[in-house]
mmCIF file of C-alpha atoms in Angstrom:
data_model
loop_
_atom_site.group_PDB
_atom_site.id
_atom_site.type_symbol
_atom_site.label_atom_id
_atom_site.label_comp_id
_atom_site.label_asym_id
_atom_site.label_seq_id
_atom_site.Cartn_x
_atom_site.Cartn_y
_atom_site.Cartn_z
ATOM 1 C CA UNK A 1 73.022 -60.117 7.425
ATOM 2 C CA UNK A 2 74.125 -56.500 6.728
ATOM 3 C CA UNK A 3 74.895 -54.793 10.229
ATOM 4 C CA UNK A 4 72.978 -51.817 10.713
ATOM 5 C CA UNK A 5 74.190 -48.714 10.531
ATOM 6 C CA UNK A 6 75.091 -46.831 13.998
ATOM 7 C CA UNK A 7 72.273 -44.388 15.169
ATOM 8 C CA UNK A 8 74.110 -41.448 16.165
ATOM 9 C CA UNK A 9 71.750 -40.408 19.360
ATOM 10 C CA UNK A 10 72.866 -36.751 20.294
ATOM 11 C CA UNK A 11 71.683 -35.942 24.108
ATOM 12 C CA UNK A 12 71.042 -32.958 25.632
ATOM 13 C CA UNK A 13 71.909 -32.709 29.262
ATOM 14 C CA UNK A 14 69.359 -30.685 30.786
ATOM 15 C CA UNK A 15 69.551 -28.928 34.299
ATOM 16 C CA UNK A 16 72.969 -29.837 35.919
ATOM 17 C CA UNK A 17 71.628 -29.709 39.776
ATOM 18 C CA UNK A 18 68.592 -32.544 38.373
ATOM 19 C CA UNK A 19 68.692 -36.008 37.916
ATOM 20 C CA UNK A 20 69.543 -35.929 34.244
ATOM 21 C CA UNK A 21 73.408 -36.437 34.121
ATOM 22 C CA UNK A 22 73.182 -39.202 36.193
ATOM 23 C CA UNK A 23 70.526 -41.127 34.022
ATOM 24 C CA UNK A 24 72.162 -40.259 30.909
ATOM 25 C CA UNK A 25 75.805 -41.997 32.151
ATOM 26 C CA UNK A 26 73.777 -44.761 34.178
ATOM 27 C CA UNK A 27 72.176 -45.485 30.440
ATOM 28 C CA UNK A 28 75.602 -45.263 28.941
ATOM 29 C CA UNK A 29 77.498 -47.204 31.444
ATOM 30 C CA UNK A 30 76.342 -50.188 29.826
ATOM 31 C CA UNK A 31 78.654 -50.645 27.329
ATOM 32 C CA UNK A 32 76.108 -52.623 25.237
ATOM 33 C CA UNK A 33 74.267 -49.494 24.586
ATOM 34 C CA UNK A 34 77.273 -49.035 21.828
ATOM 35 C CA UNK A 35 76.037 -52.171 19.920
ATOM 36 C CA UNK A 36 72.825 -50.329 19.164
ATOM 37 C CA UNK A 37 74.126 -46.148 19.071
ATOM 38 C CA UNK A 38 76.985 -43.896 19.078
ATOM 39 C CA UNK A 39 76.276 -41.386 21.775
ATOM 40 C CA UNK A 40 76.981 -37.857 21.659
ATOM 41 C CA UNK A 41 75.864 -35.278 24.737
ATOM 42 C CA UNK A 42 76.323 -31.884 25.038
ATOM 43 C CA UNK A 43 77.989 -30.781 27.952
ATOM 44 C CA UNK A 44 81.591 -29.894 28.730
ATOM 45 C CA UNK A 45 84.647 -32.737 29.620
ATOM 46 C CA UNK A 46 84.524 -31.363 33.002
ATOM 47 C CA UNK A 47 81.252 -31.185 32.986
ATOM 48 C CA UNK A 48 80.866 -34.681 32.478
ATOM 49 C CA UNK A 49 83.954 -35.628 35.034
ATOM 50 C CA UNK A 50 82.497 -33.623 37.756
ATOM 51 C CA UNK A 51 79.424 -35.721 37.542
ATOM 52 C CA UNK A 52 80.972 -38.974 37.506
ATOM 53 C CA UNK A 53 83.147 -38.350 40.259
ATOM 54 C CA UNK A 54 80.195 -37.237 42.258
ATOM 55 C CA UNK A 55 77.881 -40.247 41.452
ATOM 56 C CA UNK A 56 80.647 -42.795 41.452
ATOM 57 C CA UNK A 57 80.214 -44.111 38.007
ATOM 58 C CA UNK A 58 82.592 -45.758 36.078
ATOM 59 C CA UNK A 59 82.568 -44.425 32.413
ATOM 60 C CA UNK A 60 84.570 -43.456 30.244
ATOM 61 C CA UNK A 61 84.024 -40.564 27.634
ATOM 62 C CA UNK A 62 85.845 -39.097 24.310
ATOM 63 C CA UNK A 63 85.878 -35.621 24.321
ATOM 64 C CA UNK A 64 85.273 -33.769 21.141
ATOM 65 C CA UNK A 65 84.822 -30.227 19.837
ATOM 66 C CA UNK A 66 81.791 -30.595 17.406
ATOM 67 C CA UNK A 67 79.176 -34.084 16.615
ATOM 68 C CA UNK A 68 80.325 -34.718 13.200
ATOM 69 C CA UNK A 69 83.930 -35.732 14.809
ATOM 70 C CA UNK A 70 81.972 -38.405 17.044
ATOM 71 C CA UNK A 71 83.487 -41.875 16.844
ATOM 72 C CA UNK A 72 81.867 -45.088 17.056
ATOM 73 C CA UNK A 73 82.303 -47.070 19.906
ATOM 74 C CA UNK A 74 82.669 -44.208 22.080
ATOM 75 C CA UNK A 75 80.506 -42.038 24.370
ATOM 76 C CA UNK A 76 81.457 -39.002 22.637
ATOM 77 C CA UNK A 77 81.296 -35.453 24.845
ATOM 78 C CA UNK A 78 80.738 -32.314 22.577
ATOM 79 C CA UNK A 79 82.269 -29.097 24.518
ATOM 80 C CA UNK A 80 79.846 -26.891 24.183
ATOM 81 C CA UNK A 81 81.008 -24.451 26.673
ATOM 82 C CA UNK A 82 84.687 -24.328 28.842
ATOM 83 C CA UNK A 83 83.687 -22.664 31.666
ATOM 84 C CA UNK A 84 83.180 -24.642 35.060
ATOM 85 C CA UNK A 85 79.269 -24.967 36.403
ATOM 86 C CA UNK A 86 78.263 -24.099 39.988
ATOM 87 C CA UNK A 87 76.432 -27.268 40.279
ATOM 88 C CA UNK A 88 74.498 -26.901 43.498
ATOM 89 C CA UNK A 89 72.329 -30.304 43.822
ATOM 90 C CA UNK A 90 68.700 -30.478 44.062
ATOM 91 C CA UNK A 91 68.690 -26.592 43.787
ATOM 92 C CA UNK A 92 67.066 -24.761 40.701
ATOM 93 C CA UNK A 93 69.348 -22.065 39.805
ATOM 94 C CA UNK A 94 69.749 -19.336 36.870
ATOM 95 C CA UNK A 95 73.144 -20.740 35.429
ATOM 96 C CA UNK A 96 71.741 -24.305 35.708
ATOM 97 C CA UNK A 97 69.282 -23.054 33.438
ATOM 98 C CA UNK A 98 71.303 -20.974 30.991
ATOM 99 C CA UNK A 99 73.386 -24.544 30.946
ATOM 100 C CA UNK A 100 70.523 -26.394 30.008
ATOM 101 C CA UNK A 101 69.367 -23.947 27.264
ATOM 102 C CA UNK A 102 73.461 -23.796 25.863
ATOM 103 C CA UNK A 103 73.116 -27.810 25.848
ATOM 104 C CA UNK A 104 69.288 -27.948 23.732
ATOM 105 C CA UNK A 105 70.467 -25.128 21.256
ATOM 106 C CA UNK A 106 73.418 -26.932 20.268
ATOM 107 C CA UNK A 107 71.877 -30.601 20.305
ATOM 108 C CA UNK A 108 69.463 -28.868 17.982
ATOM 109 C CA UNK A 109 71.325 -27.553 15.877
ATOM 110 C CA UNK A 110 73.399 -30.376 15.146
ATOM 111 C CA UNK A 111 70.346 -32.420 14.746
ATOM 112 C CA UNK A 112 69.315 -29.711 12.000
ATOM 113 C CA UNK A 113 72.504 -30.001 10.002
ATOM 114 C CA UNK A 114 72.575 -34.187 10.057
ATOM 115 C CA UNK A 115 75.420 -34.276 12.105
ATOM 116 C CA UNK A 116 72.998 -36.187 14.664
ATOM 117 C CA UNK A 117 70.488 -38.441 13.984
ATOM 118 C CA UNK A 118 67.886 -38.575 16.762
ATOM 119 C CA UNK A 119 67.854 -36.409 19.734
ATOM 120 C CA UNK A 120 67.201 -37.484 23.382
ATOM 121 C CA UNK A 121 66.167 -34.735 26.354
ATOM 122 C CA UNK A 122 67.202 -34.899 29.702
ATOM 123 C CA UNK A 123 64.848 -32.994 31.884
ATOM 124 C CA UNK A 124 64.659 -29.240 32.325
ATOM 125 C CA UNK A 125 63.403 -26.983 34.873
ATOM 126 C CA UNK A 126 60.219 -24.971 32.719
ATOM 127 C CA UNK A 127 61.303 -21.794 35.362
ATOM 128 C CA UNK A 128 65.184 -21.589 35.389
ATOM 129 C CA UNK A 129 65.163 -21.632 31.502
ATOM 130 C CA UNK A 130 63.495 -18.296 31.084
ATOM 131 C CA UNK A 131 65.656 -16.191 29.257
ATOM 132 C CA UNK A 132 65.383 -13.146 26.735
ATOM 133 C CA UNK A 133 66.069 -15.680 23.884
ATOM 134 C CA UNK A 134 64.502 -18.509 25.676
ATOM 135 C CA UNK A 135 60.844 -18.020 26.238
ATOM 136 C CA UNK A 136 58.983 -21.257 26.209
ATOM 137 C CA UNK A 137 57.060 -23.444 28.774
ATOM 138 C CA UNK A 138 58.931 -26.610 27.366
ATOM 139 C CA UNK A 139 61.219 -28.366 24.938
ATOM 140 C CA UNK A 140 58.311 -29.178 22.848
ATOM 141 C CA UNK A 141 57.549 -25.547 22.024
ATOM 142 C CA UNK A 142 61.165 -24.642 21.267
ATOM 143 C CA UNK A 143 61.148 -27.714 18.787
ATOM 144 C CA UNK A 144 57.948 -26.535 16.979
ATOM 145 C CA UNK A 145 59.643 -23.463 16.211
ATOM 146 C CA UNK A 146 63.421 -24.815 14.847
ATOM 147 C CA UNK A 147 62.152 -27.894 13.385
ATOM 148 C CA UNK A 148 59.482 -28.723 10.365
ATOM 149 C CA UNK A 149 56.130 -30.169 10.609
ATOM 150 C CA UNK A 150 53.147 -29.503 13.387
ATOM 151 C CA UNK A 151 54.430 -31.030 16.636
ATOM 152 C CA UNK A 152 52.424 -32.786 18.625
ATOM 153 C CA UNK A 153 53.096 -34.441 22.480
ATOM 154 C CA UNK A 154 52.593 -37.934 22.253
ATOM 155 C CA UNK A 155 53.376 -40.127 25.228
ATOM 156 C CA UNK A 156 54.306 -43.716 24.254
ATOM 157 C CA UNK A 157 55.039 -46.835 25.787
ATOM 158 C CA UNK A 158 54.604 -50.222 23.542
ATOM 159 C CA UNK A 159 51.253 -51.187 24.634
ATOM 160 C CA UNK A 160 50.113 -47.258 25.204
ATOM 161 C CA UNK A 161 50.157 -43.898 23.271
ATOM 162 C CA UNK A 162 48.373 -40.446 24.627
ATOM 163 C CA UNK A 163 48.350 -37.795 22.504
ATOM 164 C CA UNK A 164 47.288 -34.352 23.970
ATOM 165 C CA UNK A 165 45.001 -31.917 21.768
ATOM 166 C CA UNK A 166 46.725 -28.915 24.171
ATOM 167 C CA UNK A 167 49.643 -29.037 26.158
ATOM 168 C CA UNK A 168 51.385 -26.626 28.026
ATOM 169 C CA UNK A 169 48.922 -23.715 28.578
ATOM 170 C CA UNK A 170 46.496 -23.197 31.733
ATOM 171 C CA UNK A 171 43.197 -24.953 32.361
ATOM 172 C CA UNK A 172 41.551 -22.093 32.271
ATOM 173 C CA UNK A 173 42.261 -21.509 28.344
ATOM 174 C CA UNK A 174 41.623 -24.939 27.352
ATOM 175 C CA UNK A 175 37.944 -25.231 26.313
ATOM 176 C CA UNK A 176 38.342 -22.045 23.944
ATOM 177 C CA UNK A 177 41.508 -23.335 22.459
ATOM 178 C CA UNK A 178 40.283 -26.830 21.102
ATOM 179 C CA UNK A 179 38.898 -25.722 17.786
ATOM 180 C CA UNK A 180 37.705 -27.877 15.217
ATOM 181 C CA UNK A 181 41.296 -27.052 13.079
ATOM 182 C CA UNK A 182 42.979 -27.936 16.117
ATOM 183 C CA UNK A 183 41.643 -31.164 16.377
ATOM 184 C CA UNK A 184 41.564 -31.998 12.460
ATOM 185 C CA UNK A 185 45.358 -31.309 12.719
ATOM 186 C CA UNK A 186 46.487 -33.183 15.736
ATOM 187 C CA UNK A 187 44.029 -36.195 13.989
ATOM 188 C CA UNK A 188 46.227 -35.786 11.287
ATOM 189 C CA UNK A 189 49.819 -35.617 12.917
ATOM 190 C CA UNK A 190 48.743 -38.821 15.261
ATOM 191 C CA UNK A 191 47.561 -40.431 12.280
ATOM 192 C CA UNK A 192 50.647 -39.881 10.391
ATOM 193 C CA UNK A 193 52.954 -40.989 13.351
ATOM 194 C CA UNK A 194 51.094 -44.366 13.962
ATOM 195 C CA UNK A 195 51.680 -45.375 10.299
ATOM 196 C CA UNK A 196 55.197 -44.016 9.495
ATOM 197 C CA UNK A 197 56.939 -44.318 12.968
ATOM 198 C CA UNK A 198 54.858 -47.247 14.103
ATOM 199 C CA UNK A 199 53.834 -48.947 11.406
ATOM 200 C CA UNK A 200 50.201 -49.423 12.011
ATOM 201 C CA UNK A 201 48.781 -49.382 8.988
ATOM 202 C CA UNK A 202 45.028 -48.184 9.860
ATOM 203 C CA UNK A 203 45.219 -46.631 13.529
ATOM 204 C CA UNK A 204 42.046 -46.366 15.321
ATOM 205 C CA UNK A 205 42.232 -43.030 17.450
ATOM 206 C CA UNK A 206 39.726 -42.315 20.683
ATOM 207 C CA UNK A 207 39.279 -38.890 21.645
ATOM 208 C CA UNK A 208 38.452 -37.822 25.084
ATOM 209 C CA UNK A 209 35.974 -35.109 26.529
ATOM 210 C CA UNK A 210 36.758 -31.980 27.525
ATOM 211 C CA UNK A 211 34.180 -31.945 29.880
ATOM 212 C CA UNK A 212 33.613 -34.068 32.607
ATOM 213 C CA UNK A 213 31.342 -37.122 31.124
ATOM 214 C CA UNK A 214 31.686 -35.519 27.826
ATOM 215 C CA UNK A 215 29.647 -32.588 29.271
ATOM 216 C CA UNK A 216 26.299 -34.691 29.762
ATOM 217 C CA UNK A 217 24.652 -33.534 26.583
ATOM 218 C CA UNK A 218 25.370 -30.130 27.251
ATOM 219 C CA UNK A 219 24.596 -29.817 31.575
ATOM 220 C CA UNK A 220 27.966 -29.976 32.235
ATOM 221 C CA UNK A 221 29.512 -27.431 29.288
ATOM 222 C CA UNK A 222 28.748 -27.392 25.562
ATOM 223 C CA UNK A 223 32.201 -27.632 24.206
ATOM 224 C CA UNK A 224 31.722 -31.255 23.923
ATOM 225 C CA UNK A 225 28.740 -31.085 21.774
ATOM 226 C CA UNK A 226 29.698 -27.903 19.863
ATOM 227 C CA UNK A 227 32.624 -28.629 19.201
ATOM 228 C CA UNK A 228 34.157 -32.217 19.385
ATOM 229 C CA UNK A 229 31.468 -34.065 18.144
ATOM 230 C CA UNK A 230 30.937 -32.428 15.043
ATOM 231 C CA UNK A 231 34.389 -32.458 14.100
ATOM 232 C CA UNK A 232 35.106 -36.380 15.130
ATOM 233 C CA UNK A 233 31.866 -36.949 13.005
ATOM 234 C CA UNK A 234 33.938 -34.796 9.675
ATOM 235 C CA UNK A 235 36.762 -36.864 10.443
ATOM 236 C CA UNK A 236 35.166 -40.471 10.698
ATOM 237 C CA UNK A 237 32.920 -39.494 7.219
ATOM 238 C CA UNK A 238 36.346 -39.014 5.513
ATOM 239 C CA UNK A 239 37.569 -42.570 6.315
ATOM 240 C CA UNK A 240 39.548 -42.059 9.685
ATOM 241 C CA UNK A 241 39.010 -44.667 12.544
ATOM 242 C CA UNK A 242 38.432 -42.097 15.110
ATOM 243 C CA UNK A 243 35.817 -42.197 18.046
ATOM 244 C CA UNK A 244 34.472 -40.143 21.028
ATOM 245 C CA UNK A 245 34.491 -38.238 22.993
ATOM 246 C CA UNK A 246 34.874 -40.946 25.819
ATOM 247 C CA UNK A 247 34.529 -39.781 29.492
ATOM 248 C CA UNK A 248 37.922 -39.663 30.783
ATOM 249 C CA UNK A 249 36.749 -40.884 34.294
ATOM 250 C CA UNK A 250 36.055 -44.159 33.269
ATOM 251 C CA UNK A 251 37.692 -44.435 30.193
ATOM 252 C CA UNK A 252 41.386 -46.161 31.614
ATOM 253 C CA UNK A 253 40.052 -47.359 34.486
ATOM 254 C CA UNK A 254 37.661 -49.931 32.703
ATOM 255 C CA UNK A 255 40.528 -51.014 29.833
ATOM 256 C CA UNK A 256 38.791 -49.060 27.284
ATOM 257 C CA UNK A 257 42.111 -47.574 26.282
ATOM 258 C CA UNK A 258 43.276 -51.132 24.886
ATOM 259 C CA UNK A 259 40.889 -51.235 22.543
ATOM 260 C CA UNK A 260 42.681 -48.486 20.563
ATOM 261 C CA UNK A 261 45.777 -47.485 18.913
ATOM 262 C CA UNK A 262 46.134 -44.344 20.452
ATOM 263 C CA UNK A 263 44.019 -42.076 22.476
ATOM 264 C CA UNK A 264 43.914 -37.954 22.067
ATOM 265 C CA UNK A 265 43.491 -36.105 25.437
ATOM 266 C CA UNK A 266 42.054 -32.695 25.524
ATOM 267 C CA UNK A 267 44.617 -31.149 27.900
ATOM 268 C CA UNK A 268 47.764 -31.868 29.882
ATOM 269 C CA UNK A 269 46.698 -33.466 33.040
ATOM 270 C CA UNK A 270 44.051 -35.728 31.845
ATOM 271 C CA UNK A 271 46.509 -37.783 29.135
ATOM 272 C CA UNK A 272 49.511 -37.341 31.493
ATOM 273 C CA UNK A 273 48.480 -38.429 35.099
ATOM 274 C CA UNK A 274 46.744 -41.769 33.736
ATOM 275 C CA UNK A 275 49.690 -42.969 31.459
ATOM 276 C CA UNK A 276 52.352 -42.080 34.222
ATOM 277 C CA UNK A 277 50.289 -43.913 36.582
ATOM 278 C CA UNK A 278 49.726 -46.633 34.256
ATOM 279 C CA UNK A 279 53.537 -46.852 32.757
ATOM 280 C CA UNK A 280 55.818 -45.112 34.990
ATOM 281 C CA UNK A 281 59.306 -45.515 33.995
ATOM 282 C CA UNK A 282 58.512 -47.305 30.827
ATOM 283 C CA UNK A 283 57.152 -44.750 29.379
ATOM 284 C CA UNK A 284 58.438 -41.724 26.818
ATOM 285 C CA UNK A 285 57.661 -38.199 25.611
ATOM 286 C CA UNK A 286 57.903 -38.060 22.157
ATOM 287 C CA UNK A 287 57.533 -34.856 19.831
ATOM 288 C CA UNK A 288 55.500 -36.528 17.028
ATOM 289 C CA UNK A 289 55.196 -34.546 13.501
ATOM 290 C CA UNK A 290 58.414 -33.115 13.081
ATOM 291 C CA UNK A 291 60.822 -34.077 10.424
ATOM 292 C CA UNK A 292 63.121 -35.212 12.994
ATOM 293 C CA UNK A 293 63.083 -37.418 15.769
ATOM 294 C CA UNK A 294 63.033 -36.369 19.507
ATOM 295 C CA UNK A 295 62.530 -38.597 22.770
ATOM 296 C CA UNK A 296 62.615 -37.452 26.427
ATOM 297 C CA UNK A 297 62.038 -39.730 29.871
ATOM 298 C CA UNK A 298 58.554 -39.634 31.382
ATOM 299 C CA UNK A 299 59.916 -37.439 34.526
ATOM 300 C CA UNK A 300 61.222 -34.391 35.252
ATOM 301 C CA UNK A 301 64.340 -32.863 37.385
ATOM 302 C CA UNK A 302 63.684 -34.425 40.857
ATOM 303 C CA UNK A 303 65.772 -32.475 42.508
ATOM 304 C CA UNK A 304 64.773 -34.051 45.677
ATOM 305 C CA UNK A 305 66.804 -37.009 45.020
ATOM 306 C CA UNK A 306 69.986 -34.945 42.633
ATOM 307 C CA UNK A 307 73.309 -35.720 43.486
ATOM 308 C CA UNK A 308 72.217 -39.091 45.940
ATOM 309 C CA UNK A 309 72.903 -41.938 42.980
ATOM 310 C CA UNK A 310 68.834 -43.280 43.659
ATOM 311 C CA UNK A 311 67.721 -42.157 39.920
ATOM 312 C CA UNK A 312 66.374 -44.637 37.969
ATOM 313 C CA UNK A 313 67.085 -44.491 34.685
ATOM 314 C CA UNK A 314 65.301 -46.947 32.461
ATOM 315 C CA UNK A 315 62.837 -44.561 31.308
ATOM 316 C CA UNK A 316 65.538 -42.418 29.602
ATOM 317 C CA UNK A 317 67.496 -45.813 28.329
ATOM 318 C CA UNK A 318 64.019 -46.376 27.043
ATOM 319 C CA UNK A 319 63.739 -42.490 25.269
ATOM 320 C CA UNK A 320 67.054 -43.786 23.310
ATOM 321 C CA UNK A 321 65.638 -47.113 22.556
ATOM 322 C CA UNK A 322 62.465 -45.574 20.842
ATOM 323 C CA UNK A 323 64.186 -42.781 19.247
ATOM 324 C CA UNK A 324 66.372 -45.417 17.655
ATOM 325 C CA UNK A 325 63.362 -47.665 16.847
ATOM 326 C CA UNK A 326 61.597 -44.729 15.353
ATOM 327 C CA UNK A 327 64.635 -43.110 13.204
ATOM 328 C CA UNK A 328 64.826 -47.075 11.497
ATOM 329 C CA UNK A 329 60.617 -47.085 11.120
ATOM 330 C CA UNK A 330 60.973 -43.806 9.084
ATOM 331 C CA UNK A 331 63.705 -44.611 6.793
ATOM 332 C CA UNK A 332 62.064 -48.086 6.149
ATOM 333 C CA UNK A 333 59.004 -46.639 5.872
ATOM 334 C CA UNK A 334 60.405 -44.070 3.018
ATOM 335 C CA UNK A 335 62.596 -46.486 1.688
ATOM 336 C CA UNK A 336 59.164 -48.698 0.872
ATOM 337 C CA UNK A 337 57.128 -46.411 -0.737
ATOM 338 C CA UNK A 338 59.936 -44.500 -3.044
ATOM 339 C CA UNK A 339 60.048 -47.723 -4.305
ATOM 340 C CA UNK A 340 56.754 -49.163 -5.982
ATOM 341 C CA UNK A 341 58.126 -52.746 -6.347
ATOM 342 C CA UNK A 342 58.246 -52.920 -2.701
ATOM 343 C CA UNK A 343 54.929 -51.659 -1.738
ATOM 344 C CA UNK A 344 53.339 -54.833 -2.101
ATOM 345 C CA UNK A 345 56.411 -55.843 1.013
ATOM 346 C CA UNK A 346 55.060 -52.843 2.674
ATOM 347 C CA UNK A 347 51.298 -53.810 2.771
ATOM 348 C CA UNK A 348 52.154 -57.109 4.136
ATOM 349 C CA UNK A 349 54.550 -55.917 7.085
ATOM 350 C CA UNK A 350 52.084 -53.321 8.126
ATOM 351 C CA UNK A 351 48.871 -55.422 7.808
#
């Protein structure tokens, strides 16, 4: 059997004083991760030694000035900047943030020019990266605007997927910003990722309420009626497999999620508290519906446990695992259908 070409998995280091060094070389200390990637994270060589020393791990790196010089076998470092960092542990500082944003921009861009394959986020502080050419509440956002496609935040683990019809933006402003364009197009985008980076040939989508119990035929708010059902109705008439709204309540709680292929949340909080709770540190944020491929771990900075060795990091070994999975789907996926004699090989596999 051919051997598969090496995923080259660039990683961007997010906030120094977090928890994301130490689950990026706590994935990478496994040497067998090198069967399956070549590494590459932005950072600095003494970035990278500082860390190491401090967590007691035993790694070792290759240093290199720019991701197209990464080697194979190696957990290539890309210096990105040569001054030293003030890390300061379980503190959110300024500089850890102006890191963090030095280490995305530069992941990105090498992702942009091919020189990566994949990229994989270690977790940022939303506050310290505020700058005057940095404004955005996440990664996702900054993605949306360097990459192609409509982005979309899609939680996955193997058995569970959560998409979210709004994201970072306040309660408050929900309701009036699920439209019925909004929802065609995140219908679209989850569609789209289920068949080309899953492989599910006909996904069946539920879509939950904005309103509590869907808004109770209009007692509890009208969005529901005025809104979602008419558009779910457009969209099942043109031949998707899409259902709701379903009371979020009741909807995990009683299994109902397993009955789908994915499920579209109407904010934040409502598609992100039941998967974490049902798949913590299994799961990962993935940006679907961009023309490249970006993972992230399921959890943020914890700063209260920085700098003390106690991260666990199989939900970011996990991130790389799916970003690799996902990068192969695509290709294959292309590969199939640029090819007509091999779309009758295509119907079978995703049947």
């Amino acid at each position: 059997m051919e051997e598969r070409q090496k995923i080259k998995v660039g990683v961007s280091i997010g906030d120094l004083n977090g928890i994301g060094c130490e689950v990026v070389l706590k994935t990478f200390e496994d040497n067998r991760m090198l069967d399956f990637c070549t590494p590459v994270i932005f950072a600095s060589n003494k970035t990278i030694s500082y860390q190491k020393t401090e967590l007691k791990l035993d790694i070792n790196y290759h240093g290199v000035q720019e991701a197209s010089k990464a080697l194979d076998g190696k957990i290539n470092v890309v210096n990105v900047w040569r001054e030293i960092p003030n890390i300061k542990f379980g503190e959110a500082t300024a500089e850890a943030g102006d890191f963090a944003i030095k280490s995305l921009k530069a992941a990105v861009l090498a992702l942009k020019e091919g020189a990566i394959d994949v990229l994989v986020t270690a977790p940022i502080n939303k506050n310290n990266i505020q700058a005057e050419d940095f404004k955005f509440p996440g990664h996702t956002d900054f993605l949306a605007q360097e990459l192609e496609g409509e982005s979309l935040m899609f939680m996955i683990t193997d058995d569970l997927k959560v998409g979210l019809l709004t994201d970072h933006i306040a309660v408050k402003d929900v309701a009036a910003a699920i439209t019925p364009e909004l929802i065609k197009s995140k219908v679209a985008t989850i569609e789209q990722s289920l068949k080309v980076d899953f492989g599910i040939s006909k996904p069946k989508i539920a879509i939950l309420g904005i309103n509590p119990h869907s808004g109770d035929n209009g007692i509890i708010g009208k969005e529901d009626d005025d809104t979602l059902k008419p558009a779910i109705k457009e969209l099942s008439d043109s031949g998707s497999l899409v259902f709701g709204p379903y009371s979020a309540d009741s909807f995990f709680g009683s299994d109902g999620y397993k009955s789908f292929d994915a499920i579209l949340a109407a904010y934040h909080d409502q598609g992100l508290i039941p998967f974490k709770t049902l798949s913590f540190g299994r799961g990962v944020n993935y940006t679907a519906g961009l023309n490249k491929v970006r993972t992230s771990p399921d959890h943020g900075t914890a700063y209260e446990i920085a700098g003390k060795g106690k991260a666990d990091h199989s939900s970011f070994e996990e991130a790389v695992f799916k970003a690799i999975e996902i990068f192969r789907n695509r290709k294959e996926y292309s590969e199939l259908t640029a090819n007509p004699l091999k779309k009758s090989r295509l119907k079978r596999e995703f049947r």
